[in-house]
JSON list of C-alpha atoms and ligand atoms in Angstrom, two decimals:
[
{"chain": "A", "resi": 470, "resn": "MET", "atom": "CA", "xyz": [28.43, 38.26, 253.06]},
{"chain": "A", "resi": 471, "resn": "SER", "atom": "CA", "xyz": [29.87, 35.88, 255.67]},
{"chain": "A", "resi": 472, "resn": "GLU", "atom": "CA", "xyz": [33.47, 36.21, 256.83]},
{"chain": "A", "resi": 473, "resn": "PRO", "atom": "CA", "xyz": [36.08, 33.65, 257.84]},
{"chain": "A", "resi": 474, "resn": "ALA", "atom": "CA", "xyz": [35.97, 33.04, 261.61]},
{"chain": "A", "resi": 475, "resn": "PRO", "atom": "CA", "xyz": [38.12, 31.35, 264.25]},
{"chain": "A", "resi": 476, "resn": "GLY", "atom": "CA", "xyz": [37.86, 27.55, 263.98]},
{"chain": "A", "resi": 477, "resn": "PRO", "atom": "CA", "xyz": [39.28, 24.70, 266.05]},
{"chain": "A", "resi": 478, "resn": "ILE", "atom": "CA", "xyz": [41.99, 25.18, 268.67]},
{"chain": "A", "resi": 479, "resn": "LEU", "atom": "CA", "xyz": [45.44, 24.31, 267.36]},
{"chain": "A", "resi": 480, "resn": "ILE", "atom": "CA", "xyz": [47.41, 25.28, 270.48]},
{"chain": "A", "resi": 481, "resn": "PRO", "atom": "CA", "xyz": [45.63, 25.76, 273.80]},
{"chain": "A", "resi": 482, "resn": "ALA", "atom": "CA", "xyz": [46.39, 28.74, 276.06]},
{"chain": "A", "resi": 483, "resn": "THR", "atom": "CA", "xyz": [47.92, 26.48, 278.73]},
{"chain": "A", "resi": 484, "resn": "ALA", "atom": "CA", "xyz": [50.51, 25.20, 276.25]},
{"chain": "A", "resi": 485, "resn": "VAL", "atom": "CA", "xyz": [51.30, 28.76, 275.13]},
{"chain": "A", "resi": 486, "resn": "ARG", "atom": "CA", "xyz": [51.88, 29.78, 278.75]},
{"chain": "A", "resi": 487, "resn": "ARG", "atom": "CA", "xyz": [54.13, 26.82, 279.51]},
{"chain": "A", "resi": 488, "resn": "ARG", "atom": "CA", "xyz": [56.17, 27.25, 276.36]},
{"chain": "A", "resi": 489, "resn": "THR", "atom": "CA", "xyz": [56.59, 31.02, 276.85]},
{"chain": "A", "resi": 490, "resn": "ALA", "atom": "CA", "xyz": [57.96, 30.40, 280.36]},
{"chain": "A", "resi": 491, "resn": "LEU", "atom": "CA", "xyz": [60.47, 27.88, 278.98]},
{"chain": "A", "resi": 492, "resn": "LEU", "atom": "CA", "xyz": [61.60, 30.27, 276.22]},
{"chain": "A", "resi": 493, "resn": "ALA", "atom": "CA", "xyz": [62.06, 33.03, 278.81]},
{"chain": "A", "resi": 494, "resn": "ARG", "atom": "CA", "xyz": [64.33, 30.78, 280.85]},
{"chain": "A", "resi": 495, "resn": "LYS", "atom": "CA", "xyz": [66.46, 29.86, 277.82]},
{"chain": "A", "resi": 496, "resn": "ILE", "atom": "CA", "xyz": [66.72, 33.47, 276.63]},
{"chain": "A", "resi": 497, "resn": "SER", "atom": "CA", "xyz": [67.63, 34.69, 280.12]},
{"chain": "A", "resi": 498, "resn": "ALA", "atom": "CA", "xyz": [70.43, 32.12, 280.25]},
{"chain": "A", "resi": 499, "resn": "LEU", "atom": "CA", "xyz": [71.86, 33.15, 276.89]},
{"chain": "A", "resi": 500, "resn": "TYR", "atom": "CA", "xyz": [71.88, 36.90, 277.59]},
{"chain": "A", "resi": 501, "resn": "GLN", "atom": "CA", "xyz": [73.23, 36.58, 281.13]},
{"chain": "A", "resi": 502, "resn": "ASN", "atom": "CA", "xyz": [75.94, 39.28, 281.52]},
{"chain": "A", "resi": 503, "resn": "ARG", "atom": "CA", "xyz": [75.17, 40.84, 278.11]},
{"chain": "A", "resi": 504, "resn": "ASP", "atom": "CA", "xyz": [73.04, 43.84, 277.28]},
{"chain": "A", "resi": 505, "resn": "LEU", "atom": "CA", "xyz": [69.74, 42.92, 275.60]},
{"chain": "A", "resi": 506, "resn": "THR", "atom": "CA", "xyz": [67.32, 44.94, 273.49]},
{"chain": "A", "resi": 507, "resn": "LEU", "atom": "CA", "xyz": [63.99, 43.31, 272.70]},
{"chain": "A", "resi": 508, "resn": "LEU", "atom": "CA", "xyz": [62.56, 44.51, 269.40]},
{"chain": "A", "resi": 509, "resn": "GLY", "atom": "CA", "xyz": [58.85, 43.79, 269.15]},
{"chain": "A", "resi": 510, "resn": "ILE", "atom": "CA", "xyz": [57.22, 43.82, 265.73]},
{"chain": "A", "resi": 511, "resn": "LEU", "atom": "CA", "xyz": [53.81, 45.45, 266.07]},
{"chain": "A", "resi": 512, "resn": "ASN", "atom": "CA", "xyz": [50.99, 44.70, 266.11]},
{"chain": "A", "resi": 513, "resn": "GLY", "atom": "CA", "xyz": [51.27, 40.92, 266.15]},
{"chain": "A", "resi": 514, "resn": "SER", "atom": "CA", "xyz": [53.88, 40.55, 268.88]},
{"chain": "A", "resi": 515, "resn": "ILE", "atom": "CA", "xyz": [52.19, 42.63, 271.60]},
{"chain": "A", "resi": 516, "resn": "PHE", "atom": "CA", "xyz": [50.87, 39.82, 273.79]},
{"chain": "A", "resi": 517, "resn": "PHE", "atom": "CA", "xyz": [53.75, 37.39, 273.25]},
{"chain": "A", "resi": 518, "resn": "LEU", "atom": "CA", "xyz": [56.31, 40.16, 273.81]},
{"chain": "A", "resi": 519, "resn": "ALA", "atom": "CA", "xyz": [54.65, 41.27, 277.05]},
{"chain": "A", "resi": 520, "resn": "ASP", "atom": "CA", "xyz": [54.28, 37.71, 278.38]},
{"chain": "A", "resi": 521, "resn": "LEU", "atom": "CA", "xyz": [57.83, 36.74, 277.44]},
{"chain": "A", "resi": 522, "resn": "ALA", "atom": "CA", "xyz": [59.50, 39.95, 278.65]},
{"chain": "A", "resi": 523, "resn": "ARG", "atom": "CA", "xyz": [57.87, 39.79, 282.08]},
{"chain": "A", "resi": 524, "resn": "GLN", "atom": "CA", "xyz": [59.39, 36.37, 282.67]},
{"chain": "A", "resi": 525, "resn": "LEU", "atom": "CA", "xyz": [62.97, 37.29, 281.75]},
{"chain": "A", "resi": 526, "resn": "THR", "atom": "CA", "xyz": [65.27, 37.31, 284.75]},
{"chain": "A", "resi": 527, "resn": "ILE", "atom": "CA", "xyz": [67.85, 39.67, 283.18]},
{"chain": "A", "resi": 528, "resn": "PRO", "atom": "CA", "xyz": [67.76, 43.43, 282.50]},
{"chain": "A", "resi": 529, "resn": "PHE", "atom": "CA", "xyz": [66.63, 44.54, 279.01]},
{"chain": "A", "resi": 530, "resn": "ARG", "atom": "CA", "xyz": [65.38, 47.45, 276.92]},
{"chain": "A", "resi": 531, "resn": "VAL", "atom": "CA", "xyz": [62.29, 47.29, 274.72]},
{"chain": "A", "resi": 532, "resn": "GLU", "atom": "CA", "xyz": [61.81, 48.92, 271.31]},
{"chain": "A", "resi": 533, "resn": "CYS", "atom": "CA", "xyz": [58.99, 48.38, 268.84]},
{"chain": "A", "resi": 534, "resn": "TRP", "atom": "CA", "xyz": [58.68, 48.77, 265.09]},
{"chain": "A", "resi": 535, "resn": "ARG", "atom": "CA", "xyz": [55.36, 48.86, 263.34]},
{"chain": "A", "resi": 536, "resn": "LEU", "atom": "CA", "xyz": [55.67, 46.74, 260.22]},
{"chain": "A", "resi": 537, "resn": "ARG", "atom": "CA", "xyz": [53.03, 45.21, 257.97]},
{"chain": "A", "resi": 538, "resn": "SER", "atom": "CA", "xyz": [53.21, 42.67, 255.19]},
{"chain": "A", "resi": 539, "resn": "TYR", "atom": "CA", "xyz": [49.51, 41.77, 255.18]},
{"chain": "A", "resi": 540, "resn": "VAL", "atom": "CA", "xyz": [46.99, 44.46, 254.37]},
{"chain": "A", "resi": 541, "resn": "GLY", "atom": "CA", "xyz": [43.19, 44.12, 254.67]},
{"chain": "A", "resi": 542, "resn": "LYS", "atom": "CA", "xyz": [40.99, 41.05, 254.31]},
{"chain": "A", "resi": 543, "resn": "THR", "atom": "CA", "xyz": [43.58, 38.60, 253.13]},
{"chain": "A", "resi": 544, "resn": "THR", "atom": "CA", "xyz": [45.44, 35.52, 254.28]},
{"chain": "A", "resi": 545, "resn": "ARG", "atom": "CA", "xyz": [48.31, 36.15, 251.82]},
{"chain": "A", "resi": 546, "resn": "SER", "atom": "CA", "xyz": [51.45, 38.26, 252.29]},
{"chain": "A", "resi": 547, "resn": "ALA", "atom": "CA", "xyz": [51.51, 41.41, 250.15]},
{"chain": "A", "resi": 548, "resn": "GLY", "atom": "CA", "xyz": [55.18, 40.77, 249.36]},
{"chain": "A", "resi": 549, "resn": "THR", "atom": "CA", "xyz": [56.44, 44.13, 250.65]},
{"chain": "A", "resi": 550, "resn": "VAL", "atom": "CA", "xyz": [57.16, 45.32, 254.18]},
{"chain": "A", "resi": 551, "resn": "HIS", "atom": "CA", "xyz": [55.41, 48.59, 254.97]},
{"chain": "A", "resi": 552, "resn": "GLY", "atom": "CA", "xyz": [57.07, 50.71, 257.65]},
{"chain": "A", "resi": 553, "resn": "ILE", "atom": "CA", "xyz": [60.65, 49.45, 257.29]},
{"chain": "A", "resi": 554, "resn": "THR", "atom": "CA", "xyz": [61.88, 53.02, 256.67]},
{"chain": "A", "resi": 555, "resn": "LYS", "atom": "CA", "xyz": [60.51, 54.22, 260.04]},
{"chain": "A", "resi": 556, "resn": "THR", "atom": "CA", "xyz": [62.58, 52.25, 262.51]},
{"chain": "A", "resi": 557, "resn": "PRO", "atom": "CA", "xyz": [63.25, 54.20, 265.70]},
{"chain": "A", "resi": 558, "resn": "GLY", "atom": "CA", "xyz": [65.74, 53.29, 268.43]},
{"chain": "A", "resi": 559, "resn": "ALA", "atom": "CA", "xyz": [69.50, 53.23, 268.96]},
{"chain": "A", "resi": 560, "resn": "PHE", "atom": "CA", "xyz": [70.82, 49.83, 267.94]},
{"chain": "A", "resi": 561, "resn": "ARG", "atom": "CA", "xyz": [74.52, 50.52, 267.36]},
{"chain": "A", "resi": 562, "resn": "GLY", "atom": "CA", "xyz": [76.48, 47.89, 269.28]},
{"chain": "A", "resi": 563, "resn": "ALA", "atom": "CA", "xyz": [73.30, 46.36, 270.71]},
{"chain": "A", "resi": 564, "resn": "ASN", "atom": "CA", "xyz": [72.45, 42.69, 271.14]},
{"chain": "A", "resi": 565, "resn": "VAL", "atom": "CA", "xyz": [68.98, 42.60, 269.64]},
{"chain": "A", "resi": 566, "resn": "LEU", "atom": "CA", "xyz": [66.33, 39.93, 270.01]},
{"chain": "A", "resi": 567, "resn": "ILE", "atom": "CA", "xyz": [63.55, 40.37, 267.46]},
{"chain": "A", "resi": 568, "resn": "VAL", "atom": "CA", "xyz": [60.24, 39.13, 268.87]},
{"chain": "A", "resi": 569, "resn": "ASP", "atom": "CA", "xyz": [57.39, 38.42, 266.48]},
{"chain": "A", "resi": 570, "resn": "ASP", "atom": "CA", "xyz": [54.19, 36.44, 266.39]},
{"chain": "A", "resi": 571, "resn": "ILE", "atom": "CA", "xyz": [54.89, 34.23, 263.40]},
{"chain": "A", "resi": 572, "resn": "LEU", "atom": "CA", "xyz": [57.52, 33.21, 260.87]},
{"chain": "A", "resi": 573, "resn": "ASP", "atom": "CA", "xyz": [55.62, 32.72, 257.61]},
{"chain": "A", "resi": 574, "resn": "THR", "atom": "CA", "xyz": [57.33, 33.67, 254.33]},
{"chain": "A", "resi": 575, "resn": "GLY", "atom": "CA", "xyz": [60.22, 35.20, 256.29]},
{"chain": "A", "resi": 576, "resn": "LEU", "atom": "CA", "xyz": [59.92, 38.53, 254.46]},
{"chain": "A", "resi": 577, "resn": "THR", "atom": "CA", "xyz": [59.28, 40.65, 257.58]},
{"chain": "A", "resi": 578, "resn": "LEU", "atom": "CA", "xyz": [62.05, 39.07, 259.64]},
{"chain": "A", "resi": 579, "resn": "ALA", "atom": "CA", "xyz": [64.58, 39.14, 256.78]},
{"chain": "A", "resi": 580, "resn": "ALA", "atom": "CA", "xyz": [63.91, 42.86, 256.25]},
{"chain": "A", "resi": 581, "resn": "THR", "atom": "CA", "xyz": [64.06, 43.55, 260.00]},
{"chain": "A", "resi": 582, "resn": "ARG", "atom": "CA", "xyz": [67.32, 41.69, 260.43]},
{"chain": "A", "resi": 583, "resn": "ALA", "atom": "CA", "xyz": [68.92, 43.49, 257.44]},
{"chain": "A", "resi": 584, "resn": "ARG", "atom": "CA", "xyz": [67.81, 46.84, 258.82]},
{"chain": "A", "resi": 585, "resn": "LEU", "atom": "CA", "xyz": [69.28, 46.10, 262.26]},
{"chain": "A", "resi": 586, "resn": "VAL", "atom": "CA", "xyz": [72.59, 45.04, 260.76]},
{"chain": "A", "resi": 587, "resn": "ALA", "atom": "CA", "xyz": [72.65, 48.27, 258.70]},
{"chain": "A", "resi": 588, "resn": "MET", "atom": "CA", "xyz": [71.98, 50.21, 261.91]},
{"chain": "A", "resi": 589, "resn": "GLY", "atom": "CA", "xyz": [75.08, 48.68, 263.51]},
{"chain": "A", "resi": 590, "resn": "SER", "atom": "CA", "xyz": [73.65, 46.02, 265.85]},
{"chain": "A", "resi": 591, "resn": "ARG", "atom": "CA", "xyz": [76.27, 43.75, 267.36]},
{"chain": "A", "resi": 592, "resn": "SER", "atom": "CA", "xyz": [74.10, 40.63, 267.28]},
{"chain": "A", "resi": 593, "resn": "VAL", "atom": "CA", "xyz": [70.62, 39.87, 265.98]},
{"chain": "A", "resi": 594, "resn": "ARG", "atom": "CA", "xyz": [68.58, 36.88, 267.08]},
{"chain": "A", "resi": 595, "resn": "VAL", "atom": "CA", "xyz": [64.96, 35.94, 266.45]},
{"chain": "A", "resi": 596, "resn": "CYS", "atom": "CA", "xyz": [62.22, 34.56, 268.69]},
{"chain": "A", "resi": 597, "resn": "VAL", "atom": "CA", "xyz": [58.77, 33.75, 267.29]},
{"chain": "A", "resi": 598, "resn": "LEU", "atom": "CA", "xyz": [55.71, 32.26, 268.92]},
{"chain": "A", "resi": 599, "resn": "VAL", "atom": "CA", "xyz": [54.89, 30.11, 265.89]},
{"chain": "A", "resi": 600, "resn": "ARG", "atom": "CA", "xyz": [56.70, 29.00, 262.76]},
{"chain": "A", "resi": 601, "resn": "LYS", "atom": "CA", "xyz": [54.82, 27.68, 259.75]},
{"chain": "A", "resi": 602, "resn": "HIS", "atom": "CA", "xyz": [56.04, 24.50, 258.17]},
{"chain": "A", "resi": 603, "resn": "LYS", "atom": "CA", "xyz": [56.63, 25.52, 254.55]},
{"chain": "A", "resi": 604, "resn": "ARG", "atom": "CA", "xyz": [59.30, 26.34, 251.99]},
{"chain": "A", "resi": 605, "resn": "ARG", "atom": "CA", "xyz": [60.32, 29.91, 252.70]},
{"chain": "A", "resi": 606, "resn": "PRO", "atom": "CA", "xyz": [61.28, 32.28, 249.89]},
{"chain": "A", "resi": 607, "resn": "HIS", "atom": "CA", "xyz": [63.27, 34.35, 252.41]},
{"chain": "A", "resi": 608, "resn": "ARG", "atom": "CA", "xyz": [65.82, 32.40, 254.39]},
{"chain": "A", "resi": 609, "resn": "VAL", "atom": "CA", "xyz": [65.52, 33.39, 258.04]},
{"chain": "A", "resi": 610, "resn": "ARG", "atom": "CA", "xyz": [66.64, 31.35, 260.99]},
{"chain": "A", "resi": 611, "resn": "ALA", "atom": "CA", "xyz": [64.59, 31.59, 264.17]},
{"chain": "A", "resi": 612, "resn": "ASP", "atom": "CA", "xyz": [66.74, 31.02, 267.26]},
{"chain": "A", "resi": 613, "resn": "TRP", "atom": "CA", "xyz": [63.74, 30.33, 269.52]},
{"chain": "A", "resi": 614, "resn": "VAL", "atom": "CA", "xyz": [60.40, 28.98, 268.35]},
{"chain": "A", "resi": 615, "resn": "GLY", "atom": "CA", "xyz": [57.31, 28.46, 270.47]},
{"chain": "A", "resi": 616, "resn": "PHE", "atom": "CA", "xyz": [55.52, 26.04, 268.15]},
{"chain": "A", "resi": 617, "resn": "ASP", "atom": "CA", "xyz": [55.97, 24.58, 264.68]},
{"chain": "A", "resi": 618, "resn": "ILE", "atom": "CA", "xyz": [52.60, 24.49, 262.95]},
{"chain": "A", "resi": 619, "resn": "PRO", "atom": "CA", "xyz": [51.22, 23.37, 259.58]},
{"chain": "A", "resi": 620, "resn": "ASP", "atom": "CA", "xyz": [50.91, 25.96, 256.80]},
{"chain": "A", "resi": 621, "resn": "GLU", "atom": "CA", "xyz": [47.45, 27.19, 257.79]},
{"chain": "A", "resi": 622, "resn": "PHE", "atom": "CA", "xyz": [46.21, 30.67, 258.62]},
{"chain": "A", "resi": 623, "resn": "VAL", "atom": "CA", "xyz": [45.94, 31.03, 262.41]},
{"chain": "A", "resi": 624, "resn": "VAL", "atom": "CA", "xyz": [44.53, 33.65, 264.79]},
{"chain": "A", "resi": 625, "resn": "GLY", "atom": "CA", "xyz": [44.78, 34.38, 268.52]},
{"chain": "A", "resi": 626, "resn": "CYS", "atom": "CA", "xyz": [47.66, 35.22, 270.90]},
{"chain": "A", "resi": 627, "resn": "GLY", "atom": "CA", "xyz": [48.32, 38.40, 268.90]},
{"chain": "A", "resi": 628, "resn": "LEU", "atom": "CA", "xyz": [47.70, 36.88, 265.47]},
{"chain": "A", "resi": 629, "resn": "ASP", "atom": "CA", "xyz": [44.96, 38.60, 263.50]},
{"chain": "A", "resi": 630, "resn": "TYR", "atom": "CA", "xyz": [42.72, 38.36, 260.49]},
{"chain": "A", "resi": 631, "resn": "ASP", "atom": "CA", "xyz": [42.07, 41.90, 259.19]},
{"chain": "A", "resi": 632, "resn": "GLY", "atom": "CA", "xyz": [42.91, 43.26, 262.65]},
{"chain": "A", "resi": 633, "resn": "MET", "atom": "CA", "xyz": [40.55, 40.94, 264.54]},
{"chain": "A", "resi": 634, "resn": "TYR", "atom": "CA", "xyz": [40.94, 38.01, 266.98]},
{"chain": "A", "resi": 635, "resn": "ARG", "atom": "CA", "xyz": [44.32, 39.03, 268.43]},
{"chain": "A", "resi": 636, "resn": "GLY", "atom": "CA", "xyz": [43.02, 38.69, 272.01]},
{"chain": "A", "resi": 637, "resn": "LEU", "atom": "CA", "xyz": [41.90, 35.04, 271.76]},
{"chain": "A", "resi": 638, "resn": "PRO", "atom": "CA", "xyz": [43.81, 33.10, 274.43]},
{"chain": "A", "resi": 639, "resn": "ASP", "atom": "CA", "xyz": [44.26, 29.95, 272.30]},
{"chain": "A", "resi": 640, "resn": "ILE", "atom": "CA", "xyz": [45.79, 29.77, 268.83]},
{"chain": "A", "resi": 641, "resn": "ARG", "atom": "CA", "xyz": [43.06, 28.74, 266.39]},
{"chain": "A", "resi": 642, "resn": "VAL", "atom": "CA", "xyz": [42.87, 27.90, 262.70]},
{"chain": "A", "resi": 643, "resn": "LEU", "atom": "CA", "xyz": [40.87, 30.44, 260.70]},
{"chain": "A", "resi": 644, "resn": "LYS", "atom": "CA", "xyz": [37.91, 28.72, 259.12]},
{"chain": "A", "resi": 645, "resn": "ALA", "atom": "CA", "xyz": [36.70, 29.78, 255.67]},
{"chain": "A", "resi": 646, "resn": "PRO", "atom": "CA", "xyz": [33.02, 30.78, 255.56]},
{"chain": "A", "resi": 647, "resn": "ALA", "atom": "CA", "xyz": [30.61, 28.00, 254.66]},
{"chain": "A", "resi": 648, "resn": "SER", "atom": "CA", "xyz": [29.87, 28.25, 250.95]},
{"chain": "A", "resi": 649, "resn": "PRO", "atom": "CA", "xyz": [26.30, 29.35, 250.18]},
{"chain": "A", "resi": 650, "resn": "ARG", "atom": "CA", "xyz": [23.74, 26.61, 249.45]},
{"chain": "A", "resi": 651, "resn": "GLU", "atom": "CA", "xyz": [23.22, 25.89, 245.76]},
{"chain": "B", "resi": 1267, "resn": "LIG", "atom": "P1", "xyz": [56.05, 37.03, 256.72]},
{"chain": "B", "resi": 1267, "resn": "LIG", "atom": "O1", "xyz": [56.66, 38.36, 256.43]},
{"chain": "B", "resi": 1267, "resn": "LIG", "atom": "O2", "xyz": [55.42, 36.41, 255.51]},
{"chain": "B", "resi": 1267, "resn": "LIG", "atom": "O3", "xyz": [56.95, 36.03, 257.44]},
{"chain": "B", "resi": 1267, "resn": "LIG", "atom": "O4", "xyz": [54.80, 37.30, 257.64]},
{"chain": "B", "resi": 1267, "resn": "LIG", "atom": "C1", "xyz": [54.91, 37.85, 258.85]},
{"chain": "B", "resi": 1267, "resn": "LIG", "atom": "C2", "xyz": [53.64, 38.53, 259.24]},
{"chain": "B", "resi": 1267, "resn": "LIG", "atom": "O5", "xyz": [52.51, 38.07, 258.50]},
{"chain": "B", "resi": 1267, "resn": "LIG", "atom": "C3", "xyz": [53.33, 38.20, 260.66]},
{"chain": "B", "resi": 1267, "resn": "LIG", "atom": "O6", "xyz": [53.95, 39.09, 261.54]},
{"chain": "B", "resi": 1267, "resn": "LIG", "atom": "C4", "xyz": [51.83, 38.26, 260.70]},
{"chain": "B", "resi": 1267, "resn": "LIG", "atom": "O7", "xyz": [51.43, 39.59, 260.93]},
{"chain": "B", "resi": 1267, "resn": "LIG", "atom": "C5", "xyz": [51.38, 37.87, 259.31]},
{"chain": "B", "resi": 1267, "resn": "LIG", "atom": "N1", "xyz": [50.95, 36.45, 259.24]},
{"chain": "B", "resi": 1267, "resn": "LIG", "atom": "C6", "xyz": [51.56, 35.45, 258.56]},
{"chain": "B", "resi": 1267, "resn": "LIG", "atom": "N2", "xyz": [50.91, 34.29, 258.72]},
{"chain": "B", "resi": 1267, "resn": "LIG", "atom": "C7", "xyz": [49.85, 34.57, 259.51]},
{"chain": "B", "resi": 1267, "resn": "LIG", "atom": "C8", "xyz": [48.78, 33.76, 260.05]},
{"chain": "B", "resi": 1267, "resn": "LIG", "atom": "O8", "xyz": [48.66, 32.55, 259.86]},
{"chain": "B", "resi": 1267, "resn": "LIG", "atom": "N3", "xyz": [47.89, 34.42, 260.84]},
{"chain": "B", "resi": 1267, "resn": "LIG", "atom": "C9", "xyz": [47.96, 35.76, 261.10]},
{"chain": "B", "resi": 1267, "resn": "LIG", "atom": "N4", "xyz": [48.94, 36.53, 260.63]},
{"chain": "B", "resi": 1267, "resn": "LIG", "atom": "C10", "xyz": [49.87, 35.94, 259.83]},
{"chain": "B", "resi": 1268, "resn": "LIG", "atom": "MG1", "xyz": [50.32, 40.73, 261.75]}
]
């Protein structure tokens, strides 16, 4: 049976690079003279987190949580956040910047933010590479956004379909398989 595959480029790699550099400058300015802990949400944030972090001009710590709201061959959120009970790191009194690949329904980021507040973080902000244009059941504000995109399933730059395509340099729309000939 054929599978969905990466389709047309939505955001080219050059634009991702330029925008990441700009976000790094803005974030560095805001956290000047404050402690900063970057919290990467795995697996989707790995490339964006690494690219962004290396361009910050201020000192910071990095922690990562492995959370999942999509499981298997699907382009729909499962509605629960797996892994939110295993959240290592010392966050009491910390200024935390959550870094994730995408703001979709907001479920993952709402749960992450609530957990950080419960763990005693002093401030919690959010930076995502892409934000989907849609009505969100979970109200989450992103403080820094790379790109606003239409409500389509995308892959590349850390974004996956069933674990695949994270390493694509451009962000692409996932194309449904051609339907079989009648
Ligand atoms: P949310 O909890 O619904 O906001 O979804 C967040 C997570 O869902 C992201 O960290 C991604 O792992 C995944 N996700 C949501 N939309 C997409 C997409 O278009 N492509 C790939 N992964 C997605
Ligand atoms: Mg993901």
